[in-house]
Coordinates of C-alpha atoms in Angstrom, one line a residue:
M1 CA 0.0 0.0 0.0
K2 CA 2.8 2.4 0.8
K3 CA 4.5 1.7 -2.6
R4 CA 1.2 2.5 -4.4
A5 CA 0.7 5.7 -2.4
N6 CA 4.2 6.8 -3.2
K7 CA 3.6 6.1 -6.9
V8 CA 0.4 8.2 -6.8
L9 CA 2.3 11.0 -5.2
E10 CA 5.0 10.9 -7.8
E11 CA 2.5 10.9 -10.6
E12 CA 0.8 13.9 -9.0
E13 CA 4.1 15.8 -8.6
T14 CA 5.2 15.0 -12.2
L15 CA 4.9 18.2 -14.3
C16 CA 4.0 18.1 -17.9
C17 CA 5.9 20.2 -20.5
C18 CA 3.8 23.3 -19.9
E19 CA 3.4 23.2 -16.2
Y20 CA 5.8 24.7 -13.6
V21 CA 6.0 25.6 -9.9
N22 CA 5.8 29.4 -9.5
R23 CA 7.7 31.5 -7.0
L24 CA 5.0 30.9 -4.3
G25 CA 5.4 27.2 -4.6
E26 CA 2.1 26.7 -6.4
R27 CA 1.5 24.6 -9.5
S28 CA 0.7 26.7 -12.6
H29 CA 0.5 26.5 -16.4
V30 CA 2.0 28.5 -19.2
V31 CA -1.4 29.3 -20.7
A32 CA -2.4 31.0 -17.4
C33 CA 0.4 33.6 -17.7
C34 CA -2.2 36.4 -17.7
C35 CA -4.5 35.1 -15.0
D36 CA -4.7 36.0 -11.4
C37 CA -2.3 38.9 -11.4
E38 CA -3.5 40.9 -8.5
D39 CA -0.5 43.2 -8.5
L40 CA -1.0 44.1 -12.1
D41 CA -4.7 44.7 -11.6
D42 CA -4.0 46.9 -8.6
A43 CA -1.4 48.9 -10.6
C44 CA -3.8 49.4 -13.5
D45 CA -6.7 50.4 -11.2
R46 CA -4.5 53.0 -9.6
F47 CA -3.3 54.2 -13.0
M48 CA -6.9 54.6 -14.3
K49 CA -8.0 56.4 -11.0
R50 CA -4.9 58.6 -11.2
E51 CA -3.8 57.5 -7.8
P52 CA -0.1 57.2 -6.8
Q53 CA 1.4 53.8 -7.2
K54 CA 2.7 51.8 -4.2
P55 CA 6.5 51.8 -3.8
E56 CA 6.7 48.0 -4.2
S57 CA 3.9 47.5 -6.8
L58 CA 6.2 47.8 -9.8
S59 CA 8.8 45.5 -8.4
H60 CA 6.1 42.9 -7.6
V61 CA 4.7 43.2 -11.1
A62 CA 8.2 42.7 -12.6
E63 CA 8.8 39.6 -10.4
V64 CA 5.5 38.1 -11.5
F65 CA 6.2 38.9 -15.1
T66 CA 9.7 37.3 -15.0
D67 CA 8.4 34.3 -13.2
R68 CA 5.6 33.6 -15.7
I69 CA 7.7 33.9 -18.9
R70 CA 8.3 30.2 -19.4
M71 CA 9.3 27.9 -22.3
P72 CA 7.7 24.4 -22.5
W73 CA 10.2 21.7 -21.7
L74 CA 9.9 18.0 -21.9
W75 CA 11.7 17.1 -18.7
G76 CA 10.8 18.8 -15.4
G77 CA 8.2 21.2 -16.6
A78 CA 8.4 24.6 -18.3
R79 CA 11.7 26.4 -17.9
K80 CA 12.1 30.1 -16.9
V81 CA 13.4 32.3 -19.7
D82 CA 15.9 35.0 -18.8
L83 CA 14.6 38.3 -20.2
S84 CA 18.1 39.5 -21.0
I85 CA 18.3 37.0 -23.8
I86 CA 15.4 38.6 -25.8
P87 CA 16.6 42.1 -26.7
P88 CA 19.5 41.0 -28.9
L89 CA 17.2 38.6 -30.8
I90 CA 15.0 41.5 -31.7
L91 CA 17.2 44.6 -31.9
L92 CA 20.1 43.1 -34.0
P93 CA 18.0 42.2 -37.1
V94 CA 15.9 45.3 -36.9
L95 CA 18.9 47.7 -36.6
L96 CA 20.9 45.9 -39.3
H97 CA 18.0 46.1 -41.8
L98 CA 17.5 49.7 -41.0
A99 CA 21.2 50.4 -41.5
A100 CA 21.0 48.8 -44.9
L101 CA 18.4 51.4 -46.2
H102 CA 20.9 54.3 -46.5
F103 CA 24.6 54.9 -45.8
L104 CA 23.8 57.7 -43.3
L105 CA 21.5 55.5 -41.3
G106 CA 24.2 52.9 -41.4
M107 CA 26.8 55.3 -40.0
V108 CA 24.5 56.4 -37.2
I109 CA 23.4 52.9 -36.2
L110 CA 26.8 51.3 -36.4
T111 CA 28.2 54.2 -34.3
A112 CA 25.4 54.1 -31.7
L113 CA 25.3 50.3 -31.4
P114 CA 28.7 49.9 -29.7
G115 CA 28.0 52.8 -27.5
L116 CA 24.7 51.3 -26.4
V117 CA 26.4 47.9 -25.7
L118 CA 29.2 49.7 -23.6
W119 CA 26.5 51.6 -21.7
Y120 CA 24.7 48.4 -20.8
Y121 CA 28.0 46.8 -19.8
Y122 CA 28.9 49.5 -17.3
F123 CA 25.3 49.6 -16.1
T124 CA 25.3 45.8 -15.3
H125 CA 28.9 45.9 -14.1
R126 CA 28.1 48.5 -11.5
K127 CA 25.4 46.2 -10.1
K128 CA 27.8 43.2 -10.0
G129 CA 25.0 40.9 -11.4
Q130 CA 25.0 38.2 -13.9
T131 CA 23.3 38.8 -17.3
L132 CA 22.9 36.7 -20.4
F133 CA 22.6 39.7 -22.7
F134 CA 26.2 39.7 -24.0
L135 CA 26.3 35.9 -24.4
S136 CA 23.0 36.0 -26.3
L137 CA 24.3 38.9 -28.4
A138 CA 27.6 37.0 -29.3
L139 CA 25.9 33.7 -30.1
F140 CA 23.1 35.3 -32.1
S141 CA 25.5 37.6 -34.0
L142 CA 27.5 34.5 -35.0
A143 CA 24.4 32.6 -36.1
Y144 CA 22.8 35.5 -37.9
M145 CA 25.9 36.4 -39.8
Y146 CA 26.2 32.7 -40.9
Y147 CA 22.5 32.7 -41.9
L148 CA 22.9 35.8 -44.0
F149 CA 26.0 34.4 -45.6
I150 CA 24.1 31.2 -46.6
T151 CA 21.0 33.0 -47.9
Y152 CA 22.5 36.1 -49.6
V153 CA 26.2 35.5 -50.4
L154 CA 26.2 31.9 -51.3
P155 CA 23.4 32.1 -54.0
S156 CA 25.4 34.8 -55.8
G157 CA 27.8 32.1 -57.0
D158 CA 31.0 33.9 -55.9
V159 CA 31.6 31.4 -53.1
S160 CA 32.8 27.9 -53.7
L161 CA 31.9 24.8 -51.7
I162 CA 35.4 24.6 -50.2
Q163 CA 35.1 28.2 -49.0
L164 CA 31.7 27.4 -47.5
A165 CA 33.1 24.4 -45.8
V166 CA 35.9 26.4 -44.3
V167 CA 33.5 29.0 -42.9
T168 CA 31.2 26.3 -41.5
L169 CA 34.1 24.5 -39.9
G170 CA 35.3 27.7 -38.3
V171 CA 31.8 28.4 -36.9
I172 CA 31.6 24.8 -35.5
L173 CA 35.1 24.9 -33.9
T174 CA 34.3 28.3 -32.4
L175 CA 31.2 27.0 -30.7
V176 CA 33.0 23.9 -29.5
A177 CA 35.8 26.0 -27.9
L178 CA 33.1 28.3 -26.4
V179 CA 31.3 25.3 -24.8
H180 CA 34.7 24.1 -23.4
T181 CA 35.4 27.6 -22.0
K182 CA 32.0 27.7 -20.3
R183 CA 33.0 24.8 -18.1
E184 CA 34.5 25.3 -14.6
P185 CA 37.2 27.9 -14.5
G186 CA 38.9 26.3 -11.5
I187 CA 36.9 27.0 -8.3
V188 CA 38.8 27.0 -5.0
R189 CA 37.2 24.5 -2.7
P190 CA 38.2 23.7 0.9
N191 CA 40.2 20.6 1.6
K192 CA 37.8 17.8 2.6
E193 CA 40.4 16.2 4.9
A194 CA 40.6 19.5 6.8
V195 CA 36.9 19.9 7.3
H196 CA 36.3 19.6 11.0
S197 CA 32.6 20.5 11.5
T198 CA 29.7 22.3 10.0
V199 CA 27.7 25.1 11.7
T200 CA 24.3 26.5 10.5
Y201 CA 23.8 30.2 11.1
Y202 CA 20.3 31.5 11.3
S203 CA 21.3 35.1 11.4
P204 CA 22.5 37.0 8.3
L205 CA 26.3 37.3 8.0
A206 CA 28.0 40.6 7.3
D207 CA 29.5 39.4 4.0
R208 CA 26.5 37.4 2.7
D209 CA 23.1 38.3 1.3
P210 CA 20.5 37.6 4.0
V211 CA 17.9 36.6 1.3
I212 CA 19.9 33.5 0.4
N213 CA 18.3 30.4 1.8
G214 CA 15.9 32.5 3.8
G215 CA 18.6 33.8 6.1
R216 CA 20.0 30.3 6.7
Q217 CA 23.7 30.0 6.1
D218 CA 25.6 26.7 6.0
V219 CA 29.3 27.2 6.6
T220 CA 31.9 24.6 6.4
M221 CA 34.4 25.0 9.2
T222 CA 38.0 23.8 8.8
V223 CA 41.1 23.9 10.9
A224 CA 42.1 27.1 9.1
N225 CA 38.7 28.6 9.8
R226 CA 39.0 27.9 13.5
A227 CA 42.5 29.3 13.5
G228 CA 41.1 32.5 11.9
L229 CA 38.5 32.7 14.6
S230 CA 40.8 32.1 17.5
E231 CA 42.4 35.5 17.8
H232 CA 41.2 35.8 21.4
A233 CA 43.2 32.7 22.3
G234 CA 46.4 34.1 20.7
V235 CA 46.4 31.6 17.8
E236 CA 47.2 33.4 14.6
L237 CA 47.6 32.2 11.1
K238 CA 50.5 33.0 8.9
E239 CA 50.6 36.4 7.3
S240 CA 50.0 35.0 3.8
S241 CA 47.0 33.0 5.0
Q242 CA 45.5 36.0 6.6
R243 CA 46.0 38.1 3.5
N244 CA 44.5 35.4 1.2
W245 CA 41.6 34.6 3.4
C246 CA 38.2 35.0 1.6
P247 CA 35.4 35.9 4.1
A248 CA 32.7 35.2 1.5
C249 CA 33.8 31.7 0.4
R250 CA 35.5 31.0 3.8
V251 CA 38.6 29.5 2.2
V252 CA 42.2 30.4 2.1
R253 CA 43.0 31.3 -1.5
P254 CA 46.1 29.9 -3.1
P255 CA 48.6 32.3 -4.6
R256 CA 47.1 34.2 -7.7
A257 CA 43.6 33.1 -6.9
G258 CA 40.9 35.7 -6.6
H259 CA 37.2 36.2 -5.6
C260 CA 34.7 37.0 -8.4
R261 CA 31.9 39.2 -6.9
I262 CA 29.7 38.4 -9.9
C263 CA 29.9 34.6 -9.7
G264 CA 30.4 34.6 -5.9
V265 CA 33.3 32.1 -5.9
C266 CA 37.0 32.1 -5.7
V267 CA 38.8 31.0 -8.9
L268 CA 42.3 29.7 -9.3
R269 CA 44.6 32.2 -11.2
L270 CA 41.6 34.4 -11.8
D271 CA 42.1 36.6 -14.9
H272 CA 38.8 38.4 -15.2
H273 CA 35.0 37.8 -15.5
C274 CA 34.1 37.8 -19.2
V275 CA 30.6 39.0 -19.8
W276 CA 30.7 37.6 -23.4
I277 CA 30.8 34.0 -22.0
N278 CA 29.0 34.8 -18.7
N279 CA 31.8 33.0 -16.8
C280 CA 35.1 33.6 -15.1
V281 CA 38.4 33.1 -16.9
G282 CA 40.7 31.1 -14.7
Q283 CA 43.3 28.4 -14.6
L284 CA 41.2 25.6 -16.1
N285 CA 39.6 27.5 -19.0
H286 CA 42.1 30.3 -19.9
R287 CA 43.6 28.3 -22.7
S288 CA 40.3 27.5 -24.2
F289 CA 39.2 31.1 -23.9
L290 CA 42.3 32.2 -25.9
L291 CA 41.5 29.5 -28.5
T292 CA 37.9 30.7 -28.8
L293 CA 39.1 34.3 -29.5
V294 CA 41.6 33.1 -32.1
L295 CA 39.0 30.8 -33.9
F296 CA 36.4 33.5 -33.9
L297 CA 38.7 36.2 -35.3
L298 CA 40.0 33.9 -38.0
T299 CA 36.5 32.9 -39.0
S300 CA 35.2 36.5 -38.9
L301 CA 38.1 37.9 -41.0
Y302 CA 37.7 35.1 -43.6
G303 CA 33.9 35.6 -43.8
I304 CA 34.3 39.4 -44.1
S305 CA 36.8 38.9 -47.0
L306 CA 34.4 36.6 -48.8
V307 CA 31.4 39.0 -48.4
L308 CA 33.4 42.0 -49.7
Q309 CA 34.7 40.0 -52.7
S310 CA 31.1 39.1 -53.5
V311 CA 29.6 42.6 -52.9
C312 CA 32.5 44.7 -54.2
P313 CA 34.3 42.6 -56.8
N314 CA 35.9 45.5 -58.6
Q315 CA 37.5 47.0 -55.4
H316 CA 40.6 45.9 -53.6
L317 CA 39.9 44.0 -50.4
L318 CA 41.6 46.5 -48.1
T319 CA 39.6 49.5 -49.5
A320 CA 36.3 47.8 -50.2
L321 CA 35.1 48.2 -46.7
L322 CA 35.7 52.0 -46.9
Y323 CA 34.7 52.6 -50.5
C324 CA 32.2 50.5 -52.4
P325 CA 30.3 52.5 -55.0
G326 CA 26.8 51.4 -55.9
V327 CA 26.5 49.0 -53.0
Y328 CA 23.3 50.7 -51.8
N329 CA 21.5 50.3 -55.1
Q330 CA 20.5 46.8 -54.3
Y331 CA 19.1 46.0 -50.8
S332 CA 20.6 42.5 -50.5
A333 CA 24.1 43.9 -51.3
A334 CA 23.6 46.8 -48.9
L335 CA 22.5 44.3 -46.2
C336 CA 25.6 42.1 -46.7
F337 CA 27.8 45.2 -46.7
T338 CA 26.3 46.5 -43.5
C339 CA 26.8 43.1 -41.9
A340 CA 30.4 43.1 -43.0
W341 CA 30.8 46.5 -41.2
Y342 CA 29.1 45.1 -38.1
S343 CA 31.4 42.1 -38.1
G344 CA 34.3 44.4 -38.5
V345 CA 33.4 46.4 -35.5
V346 CA 33.0 43.3 -33.4
T347 CA 36.3 41.9 -34.7
C348 CA 38.2 45.0 -33.8
G349 CA 36.9 44.8 -30.2
L350 CA 37.8 41.2 -29.8
L351 CA 41.2 41.8 -31.5
H352 CA 42.0 44.3 -28.9
L353 CA 41.1 41.8 -26.2
L354 CA 43.3 39.1 -27.8
V355 CA 46.2 41.5 -28.0
V356 CA 45.9 42.4 -24.3
Q357 CA 45.7 38.7 -23.4
V358 CA 48.8 37.8 -25.4
I359 CA 50.8 40.6 -23.8
N360 CA 49.6 39.6 -20.3
I361 CA 50.6 36.0 -20.9
S362 CA 54.0 37.0 -22.3
Y363 CA 54.6 38.9 -19.0
N364 CA 52.9 36.2 -16.8
V365 CA 50.4 38.6 -15.3
T366 CA 46.6 38.3 -15.2
E367 CA 44.2 41.2 -15.8
R368 CA 43.2 41.2 -12.1
E369 CA 46.9 41.4 -11.0
A370 CA 47.5 44.2 -13.5
R371 CA 44.5 46.2 -12.3
I372 CA 45.6 45.8 -8.6
A373 CA 49.2 46.7 -9.4
L374 CA 48.1 49.8 -11.3
R375 CA 45.9 50.8 -8.4
D376 CA 48.7 50.4 -5.9
K377 CA 51.3 52.0 -8.4
T378 CA 53.6 49.0 -8.2
A379 CA 53.7 48.1 -11.9
R380 CA 55.5 49.4 -15.0
R381 CA 53.3 50.6 -17.9
A382 CA 54.3 50.9 -21.5
Y383 CA 52.8 51.4 -25.0
W384 CA 49.8 53.4 -23.8
G385 CA 49.0 51.0 -21.0
L386 CA 48.8 47.9 -23.1
V387 CA 51.9 46.4 -21.4
V388 CA 51.6 46.1 -17.6
D389 CA 54.7 44.4 -16.0
T390 CA 54.5 43.6 -12.3
G391 CA 57.7 41.6 -12.3
V392 CA 56.5 39.2 -9.7
Y393 CA 55.8 35.9 -11.6
S394 CA 57.6 36.6 -14.9
R395 CA 60.0 33.8 -15.9
G396 CA 60.9 35.1 -19.3
F397 CA 59.0 35.0 -22.6
R398 CA 59.4 31.3 -23.2
G399 CA 59.0 30.3 -19.6
N400 CA 55.8 32.3 -19.3
W401 CA 54.2 30.7 -22.3
E402 CA 55.3 27.2 -21.1
E403 CA 53.7 27.8 -17.8
F404 CA 50.5 29.0 -19.5
M405 CA 50.3 26.1 -21.8
T406 CA 50.8 23.5 -19.0
M407 CA 48.8 25.2 -16.2
G408 CA 45.5 23.5 -17.1
E409 CA 47.1 20.1 -16.7
K410 CA 47.7 20.6 -13.0
L411 CA 45.2 19.3 -10.6
N412 CA 42.8 21.6 -8.9
P413 CA 44.6 22.1 -5.5
P414 CA 42.4 22.5 -2.4
S415 CA 42.6 25.6 -0.4
P416 CA 45.8 25.6 1.7
V417 CA 45.2 24.8 5.3
P418 CA 47.7 23.9 8.1
T419 CA 48.0 20.1 7.9
E420 CA 49.9 19.8 11.1
L421 CA 48.2 20.6 14.3
V422 CA 51.5 21.1 16.0
A423 CA 52.5 23.8 13.5
L424 CA 49.2 25.6 14.1
L425 CA 49.4 25.5 17.9
E426 CA 53.2 25.7 18.2
V427 CA 53.3 22.7 20.4
D428 CA 56.2 20.2 20.5
I429 CA 54.9 16.7 21.0
Q430 CA 58.4 15.4 21.8
E431 CA 58.7 17.8 24.7
T432 CA 55.3 16.8 26.1
S433 CA 55.1 13.9 28.5
K434 CA 52.8 11.0 27.7
N435 CA 50.8 11.6 30.8
E436 CA 49.9 15.1 29.7
L437 CA 49.0 13.7 26.3
S438 CA 46.9 11.1 27.8
V439 CA 45.0 13.7 29.8
L440 CA 44.4 15.7 26.6
V441 CA 43.2 12.6 24.8
L442 CA 40.7 12.0 27.7
L443 CA 39.5 15.6 27.6
G444 CA 39.1 15.4 23.8
T445 CA 37.1 12.2 24.2
F446 CA 34.9 13.7 26.9
F447 CA 34.1 16.8 24.9
S448 CA 33.5 14.8 21.7
E449 CA 31.1 12.4 23.5
H450 CA 29.2 15.0 25.5
G451 CA 29.0 17.5 22.6
V452 CA 27.8 16.8 19.1
S453 CA 30.3 14.7 17.3
N454 CA 30.2 16.4 13.8
K455 CA 28.4 19.6 14.8
M456 CA 29.7 22.7 16.6
T457 CA 28.4 23.5 20.1
P458 CA 25.8 26.3 20.5
L459 CA 28.4 28.4 22.1
E460 CA 30.1 28.8 18.7
L461 CA 27.0 30.7 17.4
V462 CA 27.6 33.5 19.9
S463 CA 29.6 36.3 18.3
P464 CA 31.3 37.9 20.1
A465 CA 31.2 35.4 22.9
P466 CA 31.7 36.2 26.6
N467 CA 35.1 35.4 28.0
V468 CA 34.0 32.3 29.9
Q469 CA 32.1 30.9 27.0
N470 CA 34.9 31.8 24.6
I471 CA 37.4 29.9 26.8
F472 CA 35.1 26.9 27.0
F473 CA 34.7 27.0 23.2
Q474 CA 38.4 27.2 22.6
G475 CA 39.1 24.4 25.0
W476 CA 36.5 22.2 23.4
S477 CA 37.9 23.1 20.0
L478 CA 41.5 22.5 20.8
C479 CA 40.9 19.3 22.8
T480 CA 38.9 17.8 19.9
L481 CA 41.6 18.6 17.5
L482 CA 44.3 17.2 19.8
H483 CA 42.2 14.0 20.3
K484 CA 42.0 13.5 16.6
H485 CA 45.7 14.0 15.8
L486 CA 47.2 12.5 19.0
S487 CA 45.1 9.4 18.8
A488 CA 46.7 8.7 15.5
V489 CA 50.1 9.3 16.9
F490 CA 49.5 6.9 19.8
T491 CA 48.1 4.3 17.4
K492 CA 51.3 4.4 15.4
E493 CA 53.5 4.2 18.5
G494 CA 51.4 1.3 19.9
T495 CA 50.8 3.2 23.2

């Protein structure tokens, strides 16, 4: 009977392709996207009655609207669609077709479009939030340019099948490299062997968003974490560990690792957060990111050359983009010429990014390190700021490139933590008598059995704790650690 009841519950909870669970936890349908919107009805009523709107009414309407924009999906119900994906899908074709009507419109639109993208970049970068706008723009630009190449340039007969195959192969390789770049950049994770206990905070932390998990914060505590919290007992970490301690991720960052405020994680050898891939560029995906840039630039340049040869056959390739008489007499030719100009603008921007990346790799400096060095005025600048030499990790041109080409093969190291308890507490086991060690083992066993074995005591939730409670907490913490390590020592010695 229980099995049948469980099957019935599973069938009831199974969502069809058009159903979903809304933000209130209720079951809803895609067709009912315009039903039961009390916030929208209230806003419309106030607008018709010329009454002032509530301060939170517009935000509530926006939340309902974004929650109900769904796409049917075969597995797990309808999926939410990020609204930042939609503007590039509409604006890019409209603006390119308008720019193809007249060369003056083309100049205005192709000049304003990069400015609009840069404005939106600084607008979202200031909020430190993730957006799919730039990734959608990049992918749709690549797909739309390839579509126009197939529908307008190929039928003209000026492009051979071999040239079409080269362009197609370049697009496919670019997408494959992009998918590989979107993988994990090398997130810093705490050492599992050093995890000592876990504590659940039900009050908002200073460096975390209280909205996350409803104010519930699960924090993994390690030996290094406890050492960082034991300042009142006189136990201090090394200077490097204190400098590389990340209060948000609660890990000790390895050298050259950095915290991304957009992704909310620490990344090994963090270079920068790239909005065009909506991901960080770190140790594990930096090479594939550079390969993506190279493949895209080669495919774009080759495609632009083929388009200009088809649209302006009587002009030299280097001057056809600037002077192509009679190109606006036919709309299809004007559209291809406009798309070539748009691809040229995008290519120039990515070419600048590629040049900066190659220079930084040659000097073995990341973009994050260069920015920090320029802020602290500890770096040498040259060639209008393109070259930033910190002189910290440079091993020569060849050595820097060898390190870059082999850094992805290294394993993802855990966050560095003190592995020896003796080094952390500055205690010499050899100078301690076995009787004292036995007492400490007994104390550790007592606290472990009368406390919660894998949980922290409630006294750890008090911050700042009173002196008596703090001393008890420190004694419980140290004795538990001593019991763990010294028991292993006595087992080896046969004591």
